[in-house]
XYZ file of C-alpha atoms in Angstrom:
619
model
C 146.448 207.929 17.570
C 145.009 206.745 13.869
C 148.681 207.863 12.521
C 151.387 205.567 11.934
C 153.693 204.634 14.945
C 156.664 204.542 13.609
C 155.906 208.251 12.236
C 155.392 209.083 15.854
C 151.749 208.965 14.704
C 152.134 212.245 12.815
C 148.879 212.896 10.526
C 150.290 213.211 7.282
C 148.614 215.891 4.596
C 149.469 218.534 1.887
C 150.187 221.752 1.884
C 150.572 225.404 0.127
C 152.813 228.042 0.556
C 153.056 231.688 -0.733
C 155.540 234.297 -1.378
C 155.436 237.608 -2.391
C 159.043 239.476 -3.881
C 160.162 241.977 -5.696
C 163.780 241.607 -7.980
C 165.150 245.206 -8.345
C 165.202 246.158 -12.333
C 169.163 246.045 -11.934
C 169.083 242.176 -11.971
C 167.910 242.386 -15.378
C 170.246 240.707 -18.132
C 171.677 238.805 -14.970
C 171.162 235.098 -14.035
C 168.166 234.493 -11.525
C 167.045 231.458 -9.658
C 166.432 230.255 -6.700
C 167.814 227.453 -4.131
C 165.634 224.660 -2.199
C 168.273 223.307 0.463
C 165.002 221.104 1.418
C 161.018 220.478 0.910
C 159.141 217.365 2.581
C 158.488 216.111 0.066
C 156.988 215.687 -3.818
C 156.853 219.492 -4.166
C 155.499 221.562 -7.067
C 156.576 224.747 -7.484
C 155.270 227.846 -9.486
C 156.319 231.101 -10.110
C 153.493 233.552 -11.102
C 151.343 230.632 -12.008
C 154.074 229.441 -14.627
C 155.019 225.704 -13.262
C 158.621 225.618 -12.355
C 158.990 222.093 -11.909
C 158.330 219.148 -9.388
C 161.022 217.423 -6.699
C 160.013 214.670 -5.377
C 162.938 213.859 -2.536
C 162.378 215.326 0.443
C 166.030 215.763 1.958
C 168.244 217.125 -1.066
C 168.499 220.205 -2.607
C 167.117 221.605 -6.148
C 167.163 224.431 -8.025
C 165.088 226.787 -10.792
C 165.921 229.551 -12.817
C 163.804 231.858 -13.082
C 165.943 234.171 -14.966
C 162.908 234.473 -18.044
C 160.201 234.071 -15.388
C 160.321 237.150 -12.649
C 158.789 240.383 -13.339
C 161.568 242.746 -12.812
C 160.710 246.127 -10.294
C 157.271 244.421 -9.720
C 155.810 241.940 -7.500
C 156.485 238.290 -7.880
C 154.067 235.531 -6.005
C 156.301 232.429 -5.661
C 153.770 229.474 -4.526
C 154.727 225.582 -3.486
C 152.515 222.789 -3.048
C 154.028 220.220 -0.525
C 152.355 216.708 -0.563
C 153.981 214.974 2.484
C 151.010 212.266 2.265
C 153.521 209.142 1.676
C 156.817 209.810 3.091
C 159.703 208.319 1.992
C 160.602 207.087 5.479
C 159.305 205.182 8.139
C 160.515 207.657 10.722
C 159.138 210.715 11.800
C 160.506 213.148 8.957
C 158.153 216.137 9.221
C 156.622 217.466 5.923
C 156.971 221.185 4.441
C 159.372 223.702 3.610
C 161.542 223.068 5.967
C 164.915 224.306 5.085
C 166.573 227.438 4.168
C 165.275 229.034 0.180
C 167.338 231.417 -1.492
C 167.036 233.764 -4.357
C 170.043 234.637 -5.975
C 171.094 237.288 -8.909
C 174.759 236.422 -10.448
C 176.381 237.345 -13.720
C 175.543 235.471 -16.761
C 179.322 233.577 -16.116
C 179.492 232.779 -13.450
C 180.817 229.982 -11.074
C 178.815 226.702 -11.176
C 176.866 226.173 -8.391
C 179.084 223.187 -6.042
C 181.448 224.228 -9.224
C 184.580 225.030 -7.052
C 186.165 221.634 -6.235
C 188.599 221.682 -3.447
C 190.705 218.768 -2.940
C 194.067 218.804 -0.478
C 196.575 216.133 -0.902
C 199.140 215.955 1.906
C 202.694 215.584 0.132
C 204.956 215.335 3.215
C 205.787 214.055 6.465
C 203.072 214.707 9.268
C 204.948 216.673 12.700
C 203.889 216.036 15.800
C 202.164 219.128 15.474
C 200.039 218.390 12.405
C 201.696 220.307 9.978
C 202.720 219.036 6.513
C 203.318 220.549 3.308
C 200.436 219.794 0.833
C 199.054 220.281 -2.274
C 195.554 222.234 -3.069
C 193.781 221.370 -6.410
C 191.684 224.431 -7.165
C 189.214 223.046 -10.116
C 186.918 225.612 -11.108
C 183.416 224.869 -13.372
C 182.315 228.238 -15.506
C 179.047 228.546 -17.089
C 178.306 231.367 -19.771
C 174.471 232.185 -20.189
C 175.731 234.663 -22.546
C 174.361 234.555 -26.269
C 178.607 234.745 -27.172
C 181.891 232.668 -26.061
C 183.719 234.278 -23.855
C 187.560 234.058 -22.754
C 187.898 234.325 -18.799
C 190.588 233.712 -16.550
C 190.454 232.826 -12.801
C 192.190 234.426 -9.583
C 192.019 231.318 -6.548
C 193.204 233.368 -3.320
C 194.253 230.808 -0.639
C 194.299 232.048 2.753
C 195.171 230.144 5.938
C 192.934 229.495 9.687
C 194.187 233.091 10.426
C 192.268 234.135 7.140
C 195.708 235.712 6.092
C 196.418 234.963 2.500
C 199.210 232.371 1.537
C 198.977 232.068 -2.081
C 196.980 233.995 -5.147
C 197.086 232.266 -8.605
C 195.443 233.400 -12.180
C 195.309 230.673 -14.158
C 195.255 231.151 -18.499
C 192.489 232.506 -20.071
C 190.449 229.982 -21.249
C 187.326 230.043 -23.901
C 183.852 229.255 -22.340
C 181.280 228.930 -25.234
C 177.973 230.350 -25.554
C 175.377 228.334 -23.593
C 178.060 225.656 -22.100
C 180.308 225.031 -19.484
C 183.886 224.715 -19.275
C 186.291 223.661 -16.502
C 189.630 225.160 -14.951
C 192.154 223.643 -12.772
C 194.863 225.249 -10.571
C 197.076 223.307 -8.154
C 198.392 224.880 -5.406
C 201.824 224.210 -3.019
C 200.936 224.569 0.626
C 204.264 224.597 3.003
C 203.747 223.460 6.384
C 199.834 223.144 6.035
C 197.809 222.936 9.079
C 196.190 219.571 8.858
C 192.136 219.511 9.787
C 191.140 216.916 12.233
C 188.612 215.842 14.989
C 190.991 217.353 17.537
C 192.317 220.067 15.574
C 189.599 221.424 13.067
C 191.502 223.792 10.791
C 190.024 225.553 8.152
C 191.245 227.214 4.970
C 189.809 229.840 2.869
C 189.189 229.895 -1.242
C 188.432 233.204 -2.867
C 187.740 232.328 -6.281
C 187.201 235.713 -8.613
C 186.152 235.041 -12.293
C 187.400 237.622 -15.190
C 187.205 239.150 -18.392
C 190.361 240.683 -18.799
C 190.648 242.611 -15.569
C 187.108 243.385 -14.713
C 185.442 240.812 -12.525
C 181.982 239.045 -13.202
C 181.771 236.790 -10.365
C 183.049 235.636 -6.497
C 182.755 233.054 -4.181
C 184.123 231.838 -1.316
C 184.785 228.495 -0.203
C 186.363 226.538 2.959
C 188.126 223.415 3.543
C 190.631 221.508 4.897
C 193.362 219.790 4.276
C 194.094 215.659 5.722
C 195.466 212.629 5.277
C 192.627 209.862 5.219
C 193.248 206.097 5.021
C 191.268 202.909 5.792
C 193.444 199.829 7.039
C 192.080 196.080 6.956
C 193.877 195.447 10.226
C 194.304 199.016 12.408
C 191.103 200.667 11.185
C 190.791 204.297 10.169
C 194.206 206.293 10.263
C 193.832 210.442 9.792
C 197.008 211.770 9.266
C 198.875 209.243 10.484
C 197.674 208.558 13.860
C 194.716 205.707 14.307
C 191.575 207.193 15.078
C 188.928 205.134 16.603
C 185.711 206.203 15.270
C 183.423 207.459 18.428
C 180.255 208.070 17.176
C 176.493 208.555 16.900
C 173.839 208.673 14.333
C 171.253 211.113 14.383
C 167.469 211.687 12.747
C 167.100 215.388 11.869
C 164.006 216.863 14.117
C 164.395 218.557 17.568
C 162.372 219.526 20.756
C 159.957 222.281 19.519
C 161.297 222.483 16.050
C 160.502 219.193 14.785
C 162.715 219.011 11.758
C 163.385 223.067 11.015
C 166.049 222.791 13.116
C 167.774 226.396 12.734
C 171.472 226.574 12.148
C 172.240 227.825 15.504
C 170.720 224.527 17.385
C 172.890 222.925 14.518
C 175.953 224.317 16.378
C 174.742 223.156 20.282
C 173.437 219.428 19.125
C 177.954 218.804 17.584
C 179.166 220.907 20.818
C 177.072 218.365 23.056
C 178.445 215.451 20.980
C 181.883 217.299 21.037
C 181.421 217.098 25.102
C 180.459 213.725 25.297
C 183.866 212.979 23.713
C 182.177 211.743 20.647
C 184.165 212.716 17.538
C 181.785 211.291 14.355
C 178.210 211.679 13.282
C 175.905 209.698 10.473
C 173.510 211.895 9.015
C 170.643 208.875 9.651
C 169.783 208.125 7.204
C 169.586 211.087 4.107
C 171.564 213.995 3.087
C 171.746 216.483 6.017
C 171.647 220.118 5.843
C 174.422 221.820 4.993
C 174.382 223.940 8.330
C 175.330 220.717 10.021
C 178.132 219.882 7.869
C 179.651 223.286 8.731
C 179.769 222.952 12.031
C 181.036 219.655 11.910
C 183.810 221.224 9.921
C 184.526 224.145 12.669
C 183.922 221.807 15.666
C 186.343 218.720 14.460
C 183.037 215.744 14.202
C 183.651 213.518 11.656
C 180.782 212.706 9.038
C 179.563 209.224 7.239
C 177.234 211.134 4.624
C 174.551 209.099 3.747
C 172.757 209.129 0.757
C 169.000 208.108 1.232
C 168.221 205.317 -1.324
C 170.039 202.715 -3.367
C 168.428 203.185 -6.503
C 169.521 204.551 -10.118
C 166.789 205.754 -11.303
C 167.145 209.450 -13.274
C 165.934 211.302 -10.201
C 168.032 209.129 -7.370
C 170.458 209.714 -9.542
C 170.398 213.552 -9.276
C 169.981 213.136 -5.953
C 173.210 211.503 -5.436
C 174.825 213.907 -7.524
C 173.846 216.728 -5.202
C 174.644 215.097 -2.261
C 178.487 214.515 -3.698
C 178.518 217.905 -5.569
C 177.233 219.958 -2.540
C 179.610 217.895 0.380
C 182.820 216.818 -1.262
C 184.792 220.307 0.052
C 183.692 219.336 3.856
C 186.696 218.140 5.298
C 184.512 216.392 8.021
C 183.104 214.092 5.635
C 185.107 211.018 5.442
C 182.615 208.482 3.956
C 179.964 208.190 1.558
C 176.835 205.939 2.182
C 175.070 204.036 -0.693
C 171.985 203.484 1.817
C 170.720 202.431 5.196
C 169.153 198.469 5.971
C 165.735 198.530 4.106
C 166.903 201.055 1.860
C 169.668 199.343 -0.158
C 166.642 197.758 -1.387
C 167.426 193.951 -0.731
C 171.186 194.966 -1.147
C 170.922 195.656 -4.757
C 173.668 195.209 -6.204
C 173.381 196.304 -9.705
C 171.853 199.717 -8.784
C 175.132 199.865 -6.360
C 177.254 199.080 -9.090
C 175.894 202.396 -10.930
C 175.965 204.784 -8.222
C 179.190 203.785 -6.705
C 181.348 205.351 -10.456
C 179.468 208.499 -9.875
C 180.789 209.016 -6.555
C 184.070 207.986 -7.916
C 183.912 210.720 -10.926
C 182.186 213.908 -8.569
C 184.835 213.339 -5.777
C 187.810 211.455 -7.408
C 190.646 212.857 -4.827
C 188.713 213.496 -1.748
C 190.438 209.913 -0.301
C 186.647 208.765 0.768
C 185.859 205.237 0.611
C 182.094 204.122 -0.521
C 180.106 202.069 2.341
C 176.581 201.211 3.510
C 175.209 199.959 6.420
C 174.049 196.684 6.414
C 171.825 194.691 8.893
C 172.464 191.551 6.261
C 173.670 190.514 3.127
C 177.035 189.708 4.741
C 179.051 187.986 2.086
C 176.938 189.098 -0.548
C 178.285 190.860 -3.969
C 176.901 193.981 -2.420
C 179.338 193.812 0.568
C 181.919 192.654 -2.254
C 181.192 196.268 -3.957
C 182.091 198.317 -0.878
C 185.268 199.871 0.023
C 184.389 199.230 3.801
C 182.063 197.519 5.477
C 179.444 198.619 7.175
C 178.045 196.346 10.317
C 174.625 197.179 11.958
C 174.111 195.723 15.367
C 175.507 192.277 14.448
C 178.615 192.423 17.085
C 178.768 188.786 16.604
C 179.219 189.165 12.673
C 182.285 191.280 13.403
C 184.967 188.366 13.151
C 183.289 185.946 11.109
C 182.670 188.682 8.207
C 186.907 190.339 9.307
C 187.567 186.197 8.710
C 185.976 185.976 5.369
C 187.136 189.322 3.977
C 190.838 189.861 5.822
C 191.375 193.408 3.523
C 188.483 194.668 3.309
C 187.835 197.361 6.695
C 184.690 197.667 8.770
C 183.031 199.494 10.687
C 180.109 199.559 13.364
C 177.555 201.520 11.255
C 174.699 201.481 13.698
C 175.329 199.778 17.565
C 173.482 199.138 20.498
C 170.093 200.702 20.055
C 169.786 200.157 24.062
C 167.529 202.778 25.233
C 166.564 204.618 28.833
C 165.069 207.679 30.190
C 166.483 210.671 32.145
C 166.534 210.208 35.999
C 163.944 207.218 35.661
C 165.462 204.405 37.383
C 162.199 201.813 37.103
C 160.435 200.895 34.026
C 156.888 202.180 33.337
C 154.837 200.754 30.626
C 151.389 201.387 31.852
C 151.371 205.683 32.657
C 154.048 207.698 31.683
C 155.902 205.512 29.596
C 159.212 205.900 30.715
C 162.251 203.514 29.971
C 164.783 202.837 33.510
C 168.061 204.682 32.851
C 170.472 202.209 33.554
C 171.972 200.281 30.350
C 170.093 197.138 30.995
C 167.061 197.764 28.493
C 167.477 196.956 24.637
C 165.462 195.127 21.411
C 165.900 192.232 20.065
C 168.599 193.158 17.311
C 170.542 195.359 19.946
C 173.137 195.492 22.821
C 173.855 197.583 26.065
C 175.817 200.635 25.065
C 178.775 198.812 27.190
C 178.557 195.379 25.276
C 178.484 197.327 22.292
C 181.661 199.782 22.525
C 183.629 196.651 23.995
C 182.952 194.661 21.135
C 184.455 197.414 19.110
C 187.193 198.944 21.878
C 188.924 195.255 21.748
C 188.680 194.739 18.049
C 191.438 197.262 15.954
C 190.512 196.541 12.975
C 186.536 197.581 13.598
C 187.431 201.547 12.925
C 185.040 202.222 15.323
C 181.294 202.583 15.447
C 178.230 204.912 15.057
C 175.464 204.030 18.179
C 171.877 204.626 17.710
C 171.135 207.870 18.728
C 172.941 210.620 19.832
C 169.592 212.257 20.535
C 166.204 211.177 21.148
C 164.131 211.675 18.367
C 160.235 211.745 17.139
C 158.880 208.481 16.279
C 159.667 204.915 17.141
C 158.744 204.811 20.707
C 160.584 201.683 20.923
C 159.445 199.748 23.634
C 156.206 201.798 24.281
C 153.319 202.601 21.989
C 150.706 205.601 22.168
C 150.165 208.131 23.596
C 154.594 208.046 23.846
C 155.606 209.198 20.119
C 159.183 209.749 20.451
C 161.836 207.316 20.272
C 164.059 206.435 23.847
C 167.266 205.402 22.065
C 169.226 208.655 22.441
C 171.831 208.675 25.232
C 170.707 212.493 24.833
C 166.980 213.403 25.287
C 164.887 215.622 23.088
C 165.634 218.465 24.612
C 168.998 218.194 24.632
C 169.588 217.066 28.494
C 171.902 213.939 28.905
C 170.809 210.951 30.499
C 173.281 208.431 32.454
C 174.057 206.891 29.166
C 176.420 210.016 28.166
C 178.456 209.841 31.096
C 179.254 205.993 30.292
C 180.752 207.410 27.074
C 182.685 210.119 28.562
C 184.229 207.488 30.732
C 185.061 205.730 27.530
C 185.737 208.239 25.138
C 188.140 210.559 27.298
C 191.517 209.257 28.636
C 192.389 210.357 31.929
C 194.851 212.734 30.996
C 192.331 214.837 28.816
C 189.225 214.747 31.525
C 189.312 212.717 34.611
C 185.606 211.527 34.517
C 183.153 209.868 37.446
C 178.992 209.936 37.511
C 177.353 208.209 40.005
C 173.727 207.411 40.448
C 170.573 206.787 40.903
C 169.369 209.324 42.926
C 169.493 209.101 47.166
C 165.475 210.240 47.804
C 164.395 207.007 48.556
C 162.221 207.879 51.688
C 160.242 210.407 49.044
C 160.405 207.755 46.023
C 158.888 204.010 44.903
C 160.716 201.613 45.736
C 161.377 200.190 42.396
C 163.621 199.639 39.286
C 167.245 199.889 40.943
C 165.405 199.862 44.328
C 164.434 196.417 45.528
C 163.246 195.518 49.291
C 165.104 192.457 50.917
C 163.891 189.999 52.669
C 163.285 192.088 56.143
C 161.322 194.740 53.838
C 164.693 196.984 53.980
C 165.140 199.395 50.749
C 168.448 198.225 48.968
C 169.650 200.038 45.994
C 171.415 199.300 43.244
C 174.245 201.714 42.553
C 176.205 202.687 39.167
C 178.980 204.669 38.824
C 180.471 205.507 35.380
C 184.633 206.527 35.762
C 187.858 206.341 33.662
C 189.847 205.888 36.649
C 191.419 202.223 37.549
C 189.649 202.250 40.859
C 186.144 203.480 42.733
C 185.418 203.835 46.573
C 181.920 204.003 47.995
C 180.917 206.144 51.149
C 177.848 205.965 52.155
C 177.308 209.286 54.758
C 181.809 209.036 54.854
C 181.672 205.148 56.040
C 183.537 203.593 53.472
C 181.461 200.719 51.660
C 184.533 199.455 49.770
C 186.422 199.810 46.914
C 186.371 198.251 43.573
C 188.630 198.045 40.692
C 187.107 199.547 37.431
C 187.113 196.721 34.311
C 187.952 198.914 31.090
C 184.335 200.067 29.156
C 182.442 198.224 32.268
C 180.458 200.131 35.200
C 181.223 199.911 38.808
C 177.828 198.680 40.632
C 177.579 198.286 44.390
C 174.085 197.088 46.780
C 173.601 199.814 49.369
C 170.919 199.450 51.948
C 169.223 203.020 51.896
C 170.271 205.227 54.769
C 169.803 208.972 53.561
C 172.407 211.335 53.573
C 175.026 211.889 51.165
C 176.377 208.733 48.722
C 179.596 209.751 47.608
C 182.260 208.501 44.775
C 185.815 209.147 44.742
C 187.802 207.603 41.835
C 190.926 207.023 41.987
C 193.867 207.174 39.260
C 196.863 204.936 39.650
C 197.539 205.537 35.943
C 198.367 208.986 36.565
C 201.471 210.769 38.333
C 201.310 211.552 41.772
C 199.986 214.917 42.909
C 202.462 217.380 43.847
C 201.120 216.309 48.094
C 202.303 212.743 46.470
C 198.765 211.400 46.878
C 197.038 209.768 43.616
C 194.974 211.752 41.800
C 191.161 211.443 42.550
C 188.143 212.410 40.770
C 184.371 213.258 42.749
C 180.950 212.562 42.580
C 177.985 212.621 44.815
C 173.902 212.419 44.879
C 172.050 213.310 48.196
C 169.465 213.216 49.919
C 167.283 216.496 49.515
C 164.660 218.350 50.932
C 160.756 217.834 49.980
C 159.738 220.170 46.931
C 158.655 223.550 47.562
């Protein structure tokens, strides 16, 4: 309770960790050193009481060799102090190790770590299927630890999604010297490429094999994909060719029972739940994410806004953006890169912008992303100026004066709604349990309903689309509540991964009728065991009436209350359906119907179902 709210009242404190390892005496004369993907936060690290360094960010990644420090064929003790005492956040963000650490043992040359650069260009005209013939530029960084230059050449193996090969190309040798770095660059013809998308996420393969003469010193393998990206003023964001609205959600990092070590496997369920919501983006709110993410954002077709954590060019931020670009730019999910988030572009600085922004530009120079930040001000500021596209938080009424005073510059919802609910609560509690009604009725100050929100960009093509606040519920900022609730209510998916209402309202928006006929109806129909409150109201003769929502992408909804017909209503496009129903129990049941679509073979239109009843007392 003493803890900070916003934190989710997490007690802050330090930390020590300690490993014991062995490297086998083979790995000596090799390069040794091991990976951080993540450590909340300011970390010191040693290595058999030899100081290997500090890192002080607590979402990228960093790196020490400890090629001159290990013991070979003995034991190591690896130890890490962890001072999470003044987080760089004012969310809950955990504190620890709390992502994967690797040791790895590589030739002296070797490839660069990020040092295979992967960039696809599409060269010709898109089919209908999503094939085009393309152009793969394979650009290879070498380091040689060796005490002597060396002259190397490269073998870049392409394969297709079938993982059967479709090019293999050795480039000339070429002289790395002693103690540096040097860079090759193959480009690749790609007939009829399989172009990656949100609906069709296609991967390819690069095997990348470094040589001396013919015996190899080093192999990696990376993926990627291959599409056409472009960002219109007036029609929004385009991938190969066809306009894509942007459906999607931004997301803090923890999870039920994990907190923020999320494991790569819950990684893959929290995109397939977005994936079935018919979302098709994700903002990594608001710092690097782990890589695991990325990946399956790659194999499950969610596009990415990358967001780097602070606008600031200071020697370390600055590192930190360069790992962020260096470690991300061969995801084909990610399509944009963010400077910063609100209080983090620090006032909307725009000098510091103006000396990140070129170092984006240099690390990923043909990987067609735009630079953006979202912004809850500063609108016509030189900061917006800097930006390729424009990103709006929450301000729905900003969108046409700001499209009105920059006509070619594109936008995009960056953060929406923030309305927030509860699952199967259908009355507001402030005083016990804390919950939030689930209907889309309850929002702050800066927000919207979810429905005023995804109008405002539905009707508006050249807003590419928008990223609502949250996909899932997260710890800290138990907006509206305060102790002993720590966890936020903003997700239209809860903590543990259950959806609320909220999700079926944007599966009635995000899915056309043809690819999922969708209808959710509620509250529940237990009345006789429940309150009366919330969406339940007595009337004047002390009768229960309920209010009743039904979510559907059909063009009309009737009512039957226990098969009596209460009427039907016609469904206004990204609105609900809401009826009065005096409470009888029984069975309330919704059929939607879909004019839109061809008969059924019977010649009757087709319908889609949904009904709550009345149940039993618990047993």
């Amino acid at each position: 309770r003493t803890g900070v709210k916003s934190h989710g009242y997490l007690l802050y404190s330090k930390g020590w960790y300690r490993l014991n390892f062995s490297v086998p005496t083979a790995a000596r004369g090799k390069s040794v050193w091991i990976d951080f993907d993540g450590v909340q936060r300011n970390s010191l690290t040693y290595l058999n009481g030899k100081r290997l360094g500090r890192h002080l960010s607590g979402y990228t990644p960093f790196s020490y060799d400890v090629s001159e420090s290990v013991v070979y064929g003995e034991d190591n003790v690896l130890a890490v102090m962890v001072d999470a005492t003044r987080p760089d956040s004012w969310w809950y963000d955990g504190g620890g190790i709390y992502r994967h650490v690797w040791l790895n043992v590589a030739s002296q040359i070797r490839v660069a770590p990020w040092g295979v650069y992967l960039p696809a260009q599409v060269t010709g005209k898109i089919s209908e299927t999503g094939r085009a013939d393309a152009k793969v530029t394979v650009q290879i960084t070498l380091l040689n630890d060796e005490a002597y230059d060396a002259w190397l050449v490269v073998r870049s193996v392409l394969k297709n999604p079938g993982l059967h090969e479709i090019a293999a190309v050795v480039s000339f040798s070429v002289q790395v010297r002693a103690g540096a770095s040097a860079t090759v660059t193959i480009e690749i013809p790609v007939l009829g490429a399989q172009l990656w998308s949100d609906v069709a996420p296609h991967l390819y393969t690069c095997e990348t094999t470094v040589m001396r003469g013919t015996v190899p010193l080093d192999f990696v393998t990376n993926t990627f994909g291959i599409r056409k990206m472009e960002w219109n003023p007036d029609r929004g964001f385009i991938l190969n060719s066809r306009p894509t609205k942007v459906r999607g959600f931004a997301n803090h990092q923890d999870f039920a029972g994990v907190g923020v070590a999320v494991p790569d496997s819950l990684q893959a369920f929290r995109v397939w739940k977005l994936k079935q919501m018919g979302a098709n983006a994700w903002r990594t709110a608001h710092n690097p994410p782990t890589t695991a993410l990325l990946d399956e954002c790659d194999r499950q077709g969610l596009l990415v806004w990358d967001e780097n954590h602070r606008n600031r060019d200071t020697p370390a931020m600055v590192d930190d953006l360069k790992s962020l670009i260096l470690r991300d730019r061969n995801h084909p999910s990610v399509i944009l890169w963010s400077l910063c988030n609100e209080a983090l572009c620090e006032n909307f600085n725009v000098e510091s912008a103006r000396s990140l922004k070129p170092i984006i530009k240099e690390l990923d120079p043909m990987g067609q992303r735009p630079v953006t930040a979202a912004m809850n001000g500063g609108y016509g500021s030189a900061f917006q100026d800097l930006l390729d596209v424009m990103g709006v938080n929450y301000a729905i009424d900003k969108y046409d004066p700001v499209h009105a005073s920059h006509p070619k510059q594109p936008m995009i919802g960056s953060e929406t709604s923030s309305d927030y609910s509860d699952r199967s609560v259908y009355a507001n509690d402030d005083k016990v349990k804390m919950y939030v009604s689930a209907e889309d009725v309850n929002y702050p100050l800066w927000g919207n309903t979810a429905e005023d929100a995804w109008c405002a960009i539905r009707s508006r093509d050249f807003i590419a689309g928008g990223f609502y606040w949250t996909g899932f519920d997260y710890k800290g900022e138990p907006t509206p509540y305060g102790w002993p609730n720590v966890n936020s209510h903003f997700g239209v998916i809860d903590e543990a991964g259950f959806p609320k209402d909220n999700y079926f309202y944007h599966q009635s928006v995000f899915f056309t009728p043809q690819q999922k006929r969708v209808i959710h109806l509620f509250p529940h129909w237990n009345w006789d065991q429940s309150p009366c409150a919330g969406l339940c109201r007595a009337d004047w003769s002390s009768k229960k009436v309920v209010d009743v929502w039904a979510y559907t992408n059909g063009d009309a909804v009737e009512l039957f209350l226990n098969n009596r017909s209460l009427g039907r209503k016609d469904v206004t496009p990204c609105r609900h359906v809401s009826w009065k129903v005096p409470y009888v129990a029984g069975e309330l049941r919704a059929l939607a119907h879909y004019r839109s679509l061809p008969l059924t073979p019977a010649g009757h239109t087709p319908v889609a179902e949904a009904a709550v009843a009345t149940t039993g007392k618990a047993v």
